[in-house]
Amino acid sequence: MDRAERNGGFVTRADLSFMSLPSGESRRVIDASRGIWNPRDMDATLSVVSSPTGPYADREVEGGLFHYSYRAGSVNGDNAKLRRAYELGVPIILLRKVQDGIFVPHAPVYVVADLQDRREFLLALDENARFLASEFEATPQRSYVERLVRQRLHQADFRGRVIAAYETRCAVCRLRHGQLLDAAHITPDNAEEGLPYVSNGLSLCKIHHAAFDSDLLGISPQYEIQIAHRLLDEVDGPMLRHGLQEMHGAKLTVPSRKTDKPDRDRLAERFSKFLLHSS
Ligand SMILES: [Zn+2]
């Protein structure tokens, strides 16, 4: 999880193939080719991979629990060690594949039910969600937890995708510290409605994120950075001068993949709001 923080919310397949543990040893935490990693020297599964493919309203997090399908074939086989994680109550790692070779990790995750007739396990994404397994009826509390779980997955996926697309860099100042980077929304999106598109995001350091959200910094649809007039006239220390004023007129650093570039229509909408407030 430290590794993910340093990257800005994601890990690469290379990170996962050789991860140093607090004990000093290092170990692989993802299977080389399959979606479930059952190390030979462990009784239970260490990690499982899931790929978000559809909208969040799907049954993936029905009832506040994550539905993880059995591996094809026997109900035992690879599934046996995941069942063992359930029996032992030991946590596993859930790796959300957000793009090729890029994963957003969630840990600790608990296997809280084994539904053999549906060929799936139910996973609780934190300690608090574990109680949901024993209570199947719809309660207000349950739908509240379900909404939280969806939101959390959505936000984590969005951050991982956006910051990975910007190669762990602030789009304004190119700062390269994942711990200091956020995935900012250009226009608000609805977590219930769809996938977290990178084109509605910007990888921004904390200060530029806050400046963007408060219309002290605007980004034109031509990817030009603008600083609010009232800030340009001020005299103050180095953060104002180098961090903000000198960015005025600079070009935004954007991802190389066309589909990941910031959406110009969304920027235009946001930029007109900036212009209203910038004088
Ligand atoms: Zn920045």
GROMACS .gro file of N, CA and C in nm, residues 77-213:
model
  411
   77GLY      N    1  -1.006  -2.691  -0.702
   77GLY     CA    2  -0.899  -2.635  -0.785
   77GLY      C    3  -0.846  -2.506  -0.724
   78ASP      N    4  -0.835  -2.401  -0.809
   78ASP     CA    5  -0.785  -2.271  -0.761
   78ASP      C    6  -0.875  -2.211  -0.655
   79ASN      N    7  -1.003  -2.248  -0.658
   79ASN     CA    8  -1.096  -2.187  -0.564
   79ASN      C    9  -1.075  -2.236  -0.420
   80ALA      N   10  -1.010  -2.352  -0.406
   80ALA     CA   11  -0.998  -2.413  -0.273
   80ALA      C   12  -0.925  -2.322  -0.174
   81LYS      N   13  -0.820  -2.257  -0.220
   81LYS     CA   14  -0.744  -2.174  -0.126
   81LYS      C   15  -0.816  -2.043  -0.092
   82LEU      N   16  -0.903  -1.999  -0.183
   82LEU     CA   17  -0.982  -1.880  -0.150
   82LEU      C   18  -1.087  -1.919  -0.046
   83ARG      N   19  -1.140  -2.040  -0.060
   83ARG     CA   20  -1.233  -2.093   0.041
   83ARG      C   21  -1.161  -2.105   0.176
   84ARG      N   22  -1.035  -2.142   0.170
   84ARG     CA   23  -0.955  -2.157   0.292
   84ARG      C   24  -0.937  -2.021   0.360
   85ALA      N   25  -0.920  -1.915   0.280
   85ALA     CA   26  -0.909  -1.780   0.336
   85ALA      C   27  -1.038  -1.745   0.411
   86TYR      N   28  -1.150  -1.792   0.356
   86TYR     CA   29  -1.280  -1.772   0.419
   86TYR      C   30  -1.286  -1.847   0.552
   87GLU      N   31  -1.247  -1.975   0.550
   87GLU     CA   32  -1.254  -2.057   0.671
   87GLU      C   33  -1.160  -2.005   0.781
   88LEU      N   34  -1.043  -1.960   0.740
   88LEU     CA   35  -0.944  -1.913   0.838
   88LEU      C   36  -0.968  -1.768   0.881
   89GLY      N   37  -1.048  -1.694   0.800
   89GLY     CA   38  -1.072  -1.553   0.831
   89GLY      C   39  -0.950  -1.466   0.805
   90VAL      N   40  -0.860  -1.512   0.719
   90VAL     CA   41  -0.740  -1.432   0.692
   90VAL      C   42  -0.766  -1.336   0.575
   91PRO      N   43  -0.709  -1.217   0.583
   91PRO     CA   44  -0.734  -1.119   0.478
   91PRO      C   45  -0.660  -1.151   0.348
   92ILE      N   46  -0.715  -1.105   0.239
   92ILE     CA   47  -0.649  -1.116   0.108
   92ILE      C   48  -0.635  -0.975   0.050
   93ILE      N   49  -0.575  -0.967  -0.068
   93ILE     CA   50  -0.561  -0.839  -0.138
   93ILE      C   51  -0.648  -0.845  -0.264
   94LEU      N   52  -0.729  -0.743  -0.285
   94LEU     CA   53  -0.806  -0.734  -0.408
   94LEU      C   54  -0.736  -0.634  -0.499
   95LEU      N   55  -0.702  -0.678  -0.619
   95LEU     CA   56  -0.634  -0.592  -0.716
   95LEU      C   57  -0.731  -0.558  -0.827
   96ARG      N   58  -0.765  -0.431  -0.839
   96ARG     CA   59  -0.854  -0.387  -0.947
   96ARG      C   60  -0.768  -0.348  -1.065
   97LYS      N   61  -0.784  -0.422  -1.175
   97LYS     CA   62  -0.705  -0.390  -1.294
   97LYS      C   63  -0.772  -0.273  -1.365
   98VAL      N   64  -0.708  -0.156  -1.364
   98VAL     CA   65  -0.771  -0.039  -1.426
   98VAL      C   66  -0.720  -0.012  -1.567
   99GLN      N   67  -0.605  -0.069  -1.599
   99GLN     CA   68  -0.560  -0.069  -1.738
   99GLN      C   69  -0.450  -0.175  -1.747
  100ASP      N   70  -0.402  -0.206  -1.866
  100ASP     CA   71  -0.304  -0.313  -1.877
  100ASP      C   72  -0.183  -0.287  -1.788
  101GLY      N   73  -0.156  -0.381  -1.700
  101GLY     CA   74  -0.038  -0.371  -1.615
  101GLY      C   75  -0.049  -0.272  -1.500
  102ILE      N   76  -0.168  -0.213  -1.481
  102ILE     CA   77  -0.189  -0.114  -1.374
  102ILE      C   78  -0.305  -0.161  -1.284
  103PHE      N   79  -0.281  -0.165  -1.155
  103PHE     CA   80  -0.379  -0.217  -1.060
  103PHE      C   81  -0.396  -0.120  -0.943
  104VAL      N   82  -0.520  -0.113  -0.894
  104VAL     CA   83  -0.547  -0.037  -0.772
  104VAL      C   84  -0.569  -0.141  -0.661
  105PRO      N   85  -0.483  -0.142  -0.560
  105PRO     CA   86  -0.495  -0.244  -0.456
  105PRO      C   87  -0.593  -0.206  -0.345
  106HIS      N   88  -0.663  -0.306  -0.292
  106HIS     CA   89  -0.746  -0.289  -0.173
  106HIS      C   90  -0.708  -0.397  -0.073
  107ALA      N   91  -0.673  -0.358   0.048
  107ALA     CA   92  -0.637  -0.454   0.151
  107ALA      C   93  -0.654  -0.388   0.287
  108PRO      N   94  -0.689  -0.460   0.394
  108PRO     CA   95  -0.725  -0.601   0.390
  108PRO      C   96  -0.869  -0.621   0.342
  109VAL      N   97  -0.888  -0.728   0.266
  109VAL     CA   98  -1.021  -0.765   0.216
  109VAL      C   99  -1.051  -0.904   0.271
  110TYR      N  100  -1.177  -0.926   0.314
  110TYR     CA  101  -1.212  -1.055   0.375
  110TYR      C  102  -1.314  -1.131   0.291
  111VAL      N  103  -1.293  -1.262   0.282
  111VAL     CA  104  -1.393  -1.347   0.216
  111VAL      C  105  -1.497  -1.377   0.322
  112VAL      N  106  -1.623  -1.333   0.298
  112VAL     CA  107  -1.724  -1.348   0.403
  112VAL      C  108  -1.834  -1.446   0.367
  113ALA      N  109  -1.835  -1.497   0.244
  113ALA     CA  110  -1.933  -1.599   0.209
  113ALA      C  111  -1.884  -1.676   0.088
  114ASP      N  112  -1.928  -1.800   0.082
  114ASP     CA  113  -1.891  -1.889  -0.029
  114ASP      C  114  -2.022  -1.943  -0.083
  115LEU      N  115  -2.066  -1.890  -0.198
  115LEU     CA  116  -2.196  -1.930  -0.252
  115LEU      C  117  -2.174  -2.031  -0.364
  116GLN      N  118  -2.170  -2.157  -0.328
  116GLN     CA  119  -2.136  -2.261  -0.426
  116GLN      C  120  -2.238  -2.268  -0.538
  117ASP      N  121  -2.366  -2.246  -0.506
  117ASP     CA  122  -2.469  -2.255  -0.611
  117ASP      C  123  -2.455  -2.141  -0.711
  118ARG      N  124  -2.406  -2.027  -0.668
  118ARG     CA  125  -2.386  -1.914  -0.761
  118ARG      C  126  -2.243  -1.907  -0.810
  119ARG      N  127  -2.160  -1.997  -0.764
  119ARG     CA  128  -2.019  -2.002  -0.802
  119ARG      C  129  -1.951  -1.866  -0.779
  120GLU      N  130  -1.971  -1.813  -0.660
  120GLU     CA  131  -1.899  -1.690  -0.630
  120GLU      C  132  -1.873  -1.676  -0.480
  121PHE      N  133  -1.770  -1.598  -0.452
  121PHE     CA  134  -1.739  -1.562  -0.315
  121PHE      C  135  -1.785  -1.418  -0.295
  122LEU      N  136  -1.820  -1.387  -0.171
  122LEU     CA  137  -1.849  -1.247  -0.139
  122LEU      C  138  -1.734  -1.192  -0.056
  123LEU      N  139  -1.687  -1.075  -0.097
  123LEU     CA  140  -1.573  -1.014  -0.029
  123LEU      C  141  -1.616  -0.885   0.040
  124ALA      N  142  -1.566  -0.867   0.163
  124ALA     CA  143  -1.590  -0.741   0.235
  124ALA      C  144  -1.466  -0.656   0.218
  125LEU      N  145  -1.488  -0.532   0.173
  125LEU     CA  146  -1.372  -0.446   0.144
  125LEU      C  147  -1.311  -0.381   0.268
  126ASP      N  148  -1.374  -0.398   0.381
  126ASP     CA  149  -1.309  -0.357   0.506
  126ASP      C  150  -1.376  -0.430   0.622
  127GLU      N  151  -1.323  -0.409   0.739
  127GLU     CA  152  -1.375  -0.474   0.860
  127GLU      C  153  -1.524  -0.445   0.878
  128ASN      N  154  -1.562  -0.319   0.852
  128ASN     CA  155  -1.700  -0.279   0.877
  128ASN      C  156  -1.801  -0.351   0.790
  129ALA      N  157  -1.757  -0.390   0.671
  129ALA     CA  158  -1.851  -0.455   0.579
  129ALA      C  159  -1.866  -0.604   0.611
  130ARG      N  160  -1.787  -0.656   0.702
  130ARG     CA  161  -1.792  -0.800   0.728
  130ARG      C  162  -1.926  -0.844   0.785
  131PHE      N  163  -1.989  -0.756   0.862
  131PHE     CA  164  -2.116  -0.794   0.924
  131PHE      C  165  -2.227  -0.815   0.822
  132LEU      N  166  -2.211  -0.757   0.702
  132LEU     CA  167  -2.315  -0.765   0.600
  132LEU      C  168  -2.341  -0.909   0.556
  133ALA      N  169  -2.241  -0.994   0.570
  133ALA     CA  170  -2.254  -1.130   0.522
  133ALA      C  171  -2.361  -1.207   0.598
  134SER      N  172  -2.378  -1.175   0.725
  134SER     CA  173  -2.473  -1.252   0.806
  134SER      C  174  -2.615  -1.201   0.793
  135GLU      N  175  -2.630  -1.089   0.725
  135GLU     CA  176  -2.760  -1.021   0.723
  135GLU      C  177  -2.799  -0.995   0.579
  136PHE      N  178  -2.884  -1.078   0.524
  136PHE     CA  179  -2.908  -1.062   0.380
  136PHE      C  180  -3.024  -0.971   0.346
  137GLU      N  181  -3.108  -0.939   0.441
  137GLU     CA  182  -3.224  -0.857   0.405
  137GLU      C  183  -3.182  -0.711   0.381
  138ALA      N  184  -3.262  -0.645   0.301
  138ALA     CA  185  -3.231  -0.506   0.267
  138ALA      C  186  -3.268  -0.417   0.385
  139THR      N  187  -3.170  -0.350   0.439
  139THR     CA  188  -3.196  -0.255   0.547
  139THR      C  189  -3.142  -0.120   0.502
  140PRO      N  190  -3.187  -0.011   0.562
  140PRO     CA  191  -3.134   0.121   0.524
  140PRO      C  192  -2.983   0.126   0.543
  141GLN      N  193  -2.937   0.061   0.648
  141GLN     CA  194  -2.794   0.058   0.676
  141GLN      C  195  -2.718  -0.010   0.562
  142ARG      N  196  -2.778  -0.117   0.512
  142ARG     CA  197  -2.716  -0.192   0.407
  142ARG      C  198  -2.701  -0.109   0.278
  143SER      N  199  -2.807  -0.035   0.244
  143SER     CA  200  -2.795   0.042   0.121
  143SER      C  201  -2.698   0.159   0.140
  144TYR      N  202  -2.687   0.206   0.262
  144TYR     CA  203  -2.588   0.311   0.291
  144TYR      C  204  -2.446   0.255   0.270
  145VAL      N  205  -2.421   0.138   0.325
  145VAL     CA  206  -2.288   0.076   0.309
  145VAL      C  207  -2.262   0.048   0.161
  146GLU      N  208  -2.365   0.002   0.091
  146GLU     CA  209  -2.348  -0.028  -0.052
  146GLU      C  210  -2.305   0.097  -0.129
  147ARG      N  211  -2.368   0.209  -0.096
  147ARG     CA  212  -2.332   0.333  -0.164
  147ARG      C  213  -2.188   0.373  -0.132
  148LEU      N  214  -2.151   0.356  -0.005
  148LEU     CA  215  -2.014   0.389   0.035
  148LEU      C  216  -1.912   0.303  -0.039
  149VAL      N  217  -1.943   0.174  -0.050
  149VAL     CA  218  -1.850   0.081  -0.115
  149VAL      C  219  -1.834   0.118  -0.263
  150ARG      N  220  -1.946   0.147  -0.329
  150ARG     CA  221  -1.940   0.189  -0.471
  150ARG      C  222  -1.856   0.313  -0.488
  151GLN      N  223  -1.883   0.410  -0.401
  151GLN     CA  224  -1.811   0.537  -0.408
  151GLN      C  225  -1.661   0.516  -0.388
  152ARG      N  226  -1.631   0.431  -0.291
  152ARG     CA  227  -1.490   0.409  -0.260
  152ARG      C  228  -1.418   0.343  -0.377
  153LEU      N  229  -1.481   0.243  -0.436
  153LEU     CA  230  -1.420   0.176  -0.552
  153LEU      C  231  -1.404   0.274  -0.667
  154HIS      N  232  -1.509   0.352  -0.689
  154HIS     CA  233  -1.508   0.447  -0.799
  154HIS      C  234  -1.395   0.549  -0.781
  155GLN      N  235  -1.385   0.604  -0.661
  155GLN     CA  236  -1.281   0.705  -0.637
  155GLN      C  237  -1.141   0.647  -0.649
  156ALA      N  238  -1.124   0.526  -0.595
  156ALA     CA  239  -0.991   0.463  -0.601
  156ALA      C  240  -0.954   0.431  -0.746
  157ASP      N  241  -1.051   0.379  -0.822
  157ASP     CA  242  -1.025   0.349  -0.964
  157ASP      C  243  -0.990   0.476  -1.040
  158PHE      N  244  -1.067   0.581  -1.013
  158PHE     CA  245  -1.049   0.707  -1.083
  158PHE      C  246  -0.909   0.763  -1.055
  159ARG      N  247  -0.873   0.764  -0.929
  159ARG     CA  248  -0.742   0.819  -0.892
  159ARG      C  249  -0.630   0.738  -0.957
  160GLY      N  250  -0.640   0.605  -0.946
  160GLY     CA  251  -0.537   0.519  -1.004
  160GLY      C  252  -0.524   0.539  -1.155
  161ARG      N  253  -0.639   0.540  -1.223
  161ARG     CA  254  -0.638   0.557  -1.369
  161ARG      C  255  -0.580   0.690  -1.412
  162VAL      N  256  -0.627   0.796  -1.347
  162VAL     CA  257  -0.586   0.931  -1.389
  162VAL      C  258  -0.437   0.952  -1.361
  163ILE      N  259  -0.394   0.920  -1.240
  163ILE     CA  260  -0.254   0.949  -1.206
  163ILE      C  261  -0.160   0.858  -1.286
  164ALA      N  262  -0.203   0.736  -1.314
  164ALA     CA  263  -0.121   0.648  -1.399
  164ALA      C  264  -0.110   0.707  -1.540
  165ALA      N  265  -0.221   0.760  -1.592
  165ALA     CA  266  -0.220   0.817  -1.727
  165ALA      C  267  -0.125   0.936  -1.736
  166TYR      N  268  -0.112   1.011  -1.627
  166TYR     CA  269  -0.021   1.127  -1.625
  166TYR      C  270   0.117   1.088  -1.574
  167GLU      N  271   0.142   0.958  -1.567
  167GLU     CA  272   0.272   0.907  -1.523
  167GLU      C  273   0.319   0.970  -1.391
  168THR      N  274   0.225   0.976  -1.297
  168THR     CA  275   0.254   1.029  -1.162
  168THR      C  276   0.318   1.168  -1.170
  169ARG      N  277   0.245   1.259  -1.233
  169ARG     CA  278   0.293   1.396  -1.250
  169ARG      C  279   0.177   1.494  -1.239
  170CYS      N  280   0.204   1.611  -1.181
  170CYS     CA  281   0.103   1.716  -1.181
  170CYS      C  282   0.097   1.775  -1.322
  171ALA      N  283  -0.024   1.789  -1.376
  171ALA     CA  284  -0.040   1.840  -1.513
  171ALA      C  285   0.002   1.986  -1.525
  172VAL      N  286   0.006   2.057  -1.411
  172VAL     CA  287   0.044   2.198  -1.415
  172VAL      C  288   0.195   2.216  -1.390
  173CYS      N  289   0.244   2.161  -1.278
  173CYS     CA  290   0.383   2.189  -1.240
  173CYS      C  291   0.476   2.068  -1.256
  174ARG      N  292   0.422   1.953  -1.295
  174ARG     CA  293   0.496   1.830  -1.320
  174ARG      C  294   0.559   1.768  -1.194
  175LEU      N  295   0.513   1.809  -1.078
  175LEU     CA  296   0.559   1.748  -0.953
  175LEU      C  297   0.537   1.597  -0.957
  176ARG      N  298   0.636   1.520  -0.915
  176ARG     CA  299   0.629   1.375  -0.931
  176ARG      C  300   0.623   1.300  -0.799
  177HIS      N  301   0.536   1.339  -0.709
  177HIS     CA  302   0.523   1.266  -0.583
  177HIS      C  303   0.379   1.223  -0.566
  178GLY      N  304   0.357   1.092  -0.581
  178GLY     CA  305   0.221   1.039  -0.575
  178GLY      C  306   0.145   1.079  -0.451
  179GLN      N  307   0.217   1.090  -0.338
  179GLN     CA  308   0.148   1.124  -0.212
  179GLN      C  309   0.089   1.265  -0.218
  180LEU      N  310   0.143   1.348  -0.307
  180LEU     CA  311   0.098   1.487  -0.315
  180LEU      C  312   0.005   1.511  -0.434
  181LEU      N  313  -0.034   1.402  -0.501
  181LEU     CA  314  -0.116   1.417  -0.621
  181LEU      C  315  -0.260   1.371  -0.598
  182ASP      N  316  -0.353   1.442  -0.658
  182ASP     CA  317  -0.495   1.406  -0.656
  182ASP      C  318  -0.542   1.388  -0.800
  183ALA      N  319  -0.651   1.314  -0.813
  183ALA     CA  320  -0.719   1.311  -0.942
  183ALA      C  321  -0.836   1.408  -0.930
  184ALA      N  322  -0.823   1.523  -0.997
  184ALA     CA  323  -0.930   1.624  -0.990
  184ALA      C  324  -1.032   1.595  -1.099
  185HIS      N  325  -1.159   1.620  -1.068
  185HIS     CA  326  -1.263   1.610  -1.171
  185HIS      C  327  -1.271   1.742  -1.246
  186ILE      N  328  -1.289   1.736  -1.377
  186ILE     CA  329  -1.310   1.859  -1.453
  186ILE      C  330  -1.454   1.905  -1.429
  187THR      N  331  -1.550   1.817  -1.452
  187THR     CA  332  -1.688   1.844  -1.412
  187THR      C  333  -1.732   1.727  -1.325
  188PRO      N  334  -1.825   1.751  -1.232
  188PRO     CA  335  -1.863   1.644  -1.141
  188PRO      C  336  -1.916   1.523  -1.218
  189ASP      N  337  -1.885   1.404  -1.171
  189ASP     CA  338  -1.945   1.287  -1.236
  189ASP      C  339  -2.023   1.210  -1.132
  190ASN      N  340  -2.109   1.126  -1.181
  190ASN     CA  341  -2.195   1.050  -1.092
  190ASN      C  342  -2.144   0.908  -1.082
  191ALA      N  343  -2.097   0.872  -0.964
  191ALA     CA  344  -2.034   0.741  -0.944
  191ALA      C  345  -2.128   0.626  -0.979
  192GLU      N  346  -2.259   0.652  -0.972
  192GLU     CA  347  -2.354   0.544  -0.998
  192GLU      C  348  -2.370   0.522  -1.148
  193GLU      N  349  -2.327   0.619  -1.226
  193GLU     CA  350  -2.362   0.615  -1.368
  193GLU      C  351  -2.264   0.545  -1.460
  194GLY      N  352  -2.138   0.555  -1.433
  194GLY     CA  353  -2.050   0.496  -1.532
  194GLY      C  354  -1.907   0.481  -1.486
  195LEU      N  355  -1.826   0.442  -1.580
  195LEU     CA  356  -1.685   0.422  -1.551
  195LEU      C  357  -1.617   0.556  -1.526
  196PRO      N  358  -1.516   0.556  -1.444
  196PRO     CA  359  -1.444   0.679  -1.416
  196PRO      C  360  -1.348   0.710  -1.531
  197TYR      N  361  -1.395   0.794  -1.624
  197TYR     CA  362  -1.314   0.823  -1.742
  197TYR      C  363  -1.198   0.917  -1.713
  198VAL      N  364  -1.082   0.880  -1.760
  198VAL     CA  365  -0.962   0.962  -1.741
  198VAL      C  366  -0.981   1.100  -1.805
  199SER      N  367  -1.056   1.106  -1.915
  199SER     CA  368  -1.073   1.233  -1.986
  199SER      C  369  -1.154   1.336  -1.905
  200ASN      N  370  -1.219   1.292  -1.798
  200ASN     CA  371  -1.284   1.388  -1.709
  200ASN      C  372  -1.195   1.417  -1.587
  201GLY      N  373  -1.069   1.379  -1.597
  201GLY     CA  374  -0.981   1.399  -1.482
  201GLY      C  375  -0.856   1.476  -1.517
  202LEU      N  376  -0.791   1.526  -1.413
  202LEU     CA  377  -0.660   1.591  -1.427
  202LEU      C  378  -0.578   1.546  -1.307
  203SER      N  379  -0.456   1.507  -1.331
  203SER     CA  380  -0.367   1.476  -1.221
  203SER      C  381  -0.307   1.607  -1.173
  204LEU      N  382  -0.340   1.647  -1.052
  204LEU     CA  383  -0.294   1.776  -1.000
  204LEU      C  384  -0.237   1.761  -0.860
  205CYS      N  385  -0.131   1.834  -0.829
  205CYS     CA  386  -0.080   1.835  -0.693
  205CYS      C  387  -0.184   1.905  -0.605
  206LYS      N  388  -0.168   1.888  -0.474
  206LYS     CA  389  -0.269   1.939  -0.380
  206LYS      C  390  -0.295   2.089  -0.399
  207ILE      N  391  -0.189   2.165  -0.417
  207ILE     CA  392  -0.206   2.311  -0.425
  207ILE      C  393  -0.275   2.348  -0.557
  208HIS      N  394  -0.238   2.284  -0.666
  208HIS     CA  395  -0.301   2.317  -0.794
  208HIS      C  396  -0.443   2.262  -0.801
  209HIS      N  397  -0.468   2.153  -0.732
  209HIS     CA  398  -0.605   2.102  -0.725
  209HIS      C  399  -0.694   2.203  -0.652
  210ALA      N  400  -0.647   2.250  -0.538
  210ALA     CA  401  -0.726   2.346  -0.460
  210ALA      C  402  -0.744   2.477  -0.538
  211ALA      N  403  -0.638   2.519  -0.609
  211ALA     CA  404  -0.647   2.642  -0.688
  211ALA      C  405  -0.747   2.625  -0.802
  212PHE      N  406  -0.747   2.508  -0.864
  212PHE     CA  407  -0.840   2.478  -0.974
  212PHE      C  408  -0.983   2.477  -0.921
  213ASP      N  409  -1.005   2.411  -0.808
  213ASP     CA  410  -1.140   2.401  -0.753
  213ASP      C  411  -1.194   2.534  -0.705
   0.00000   0.00000   0.00000
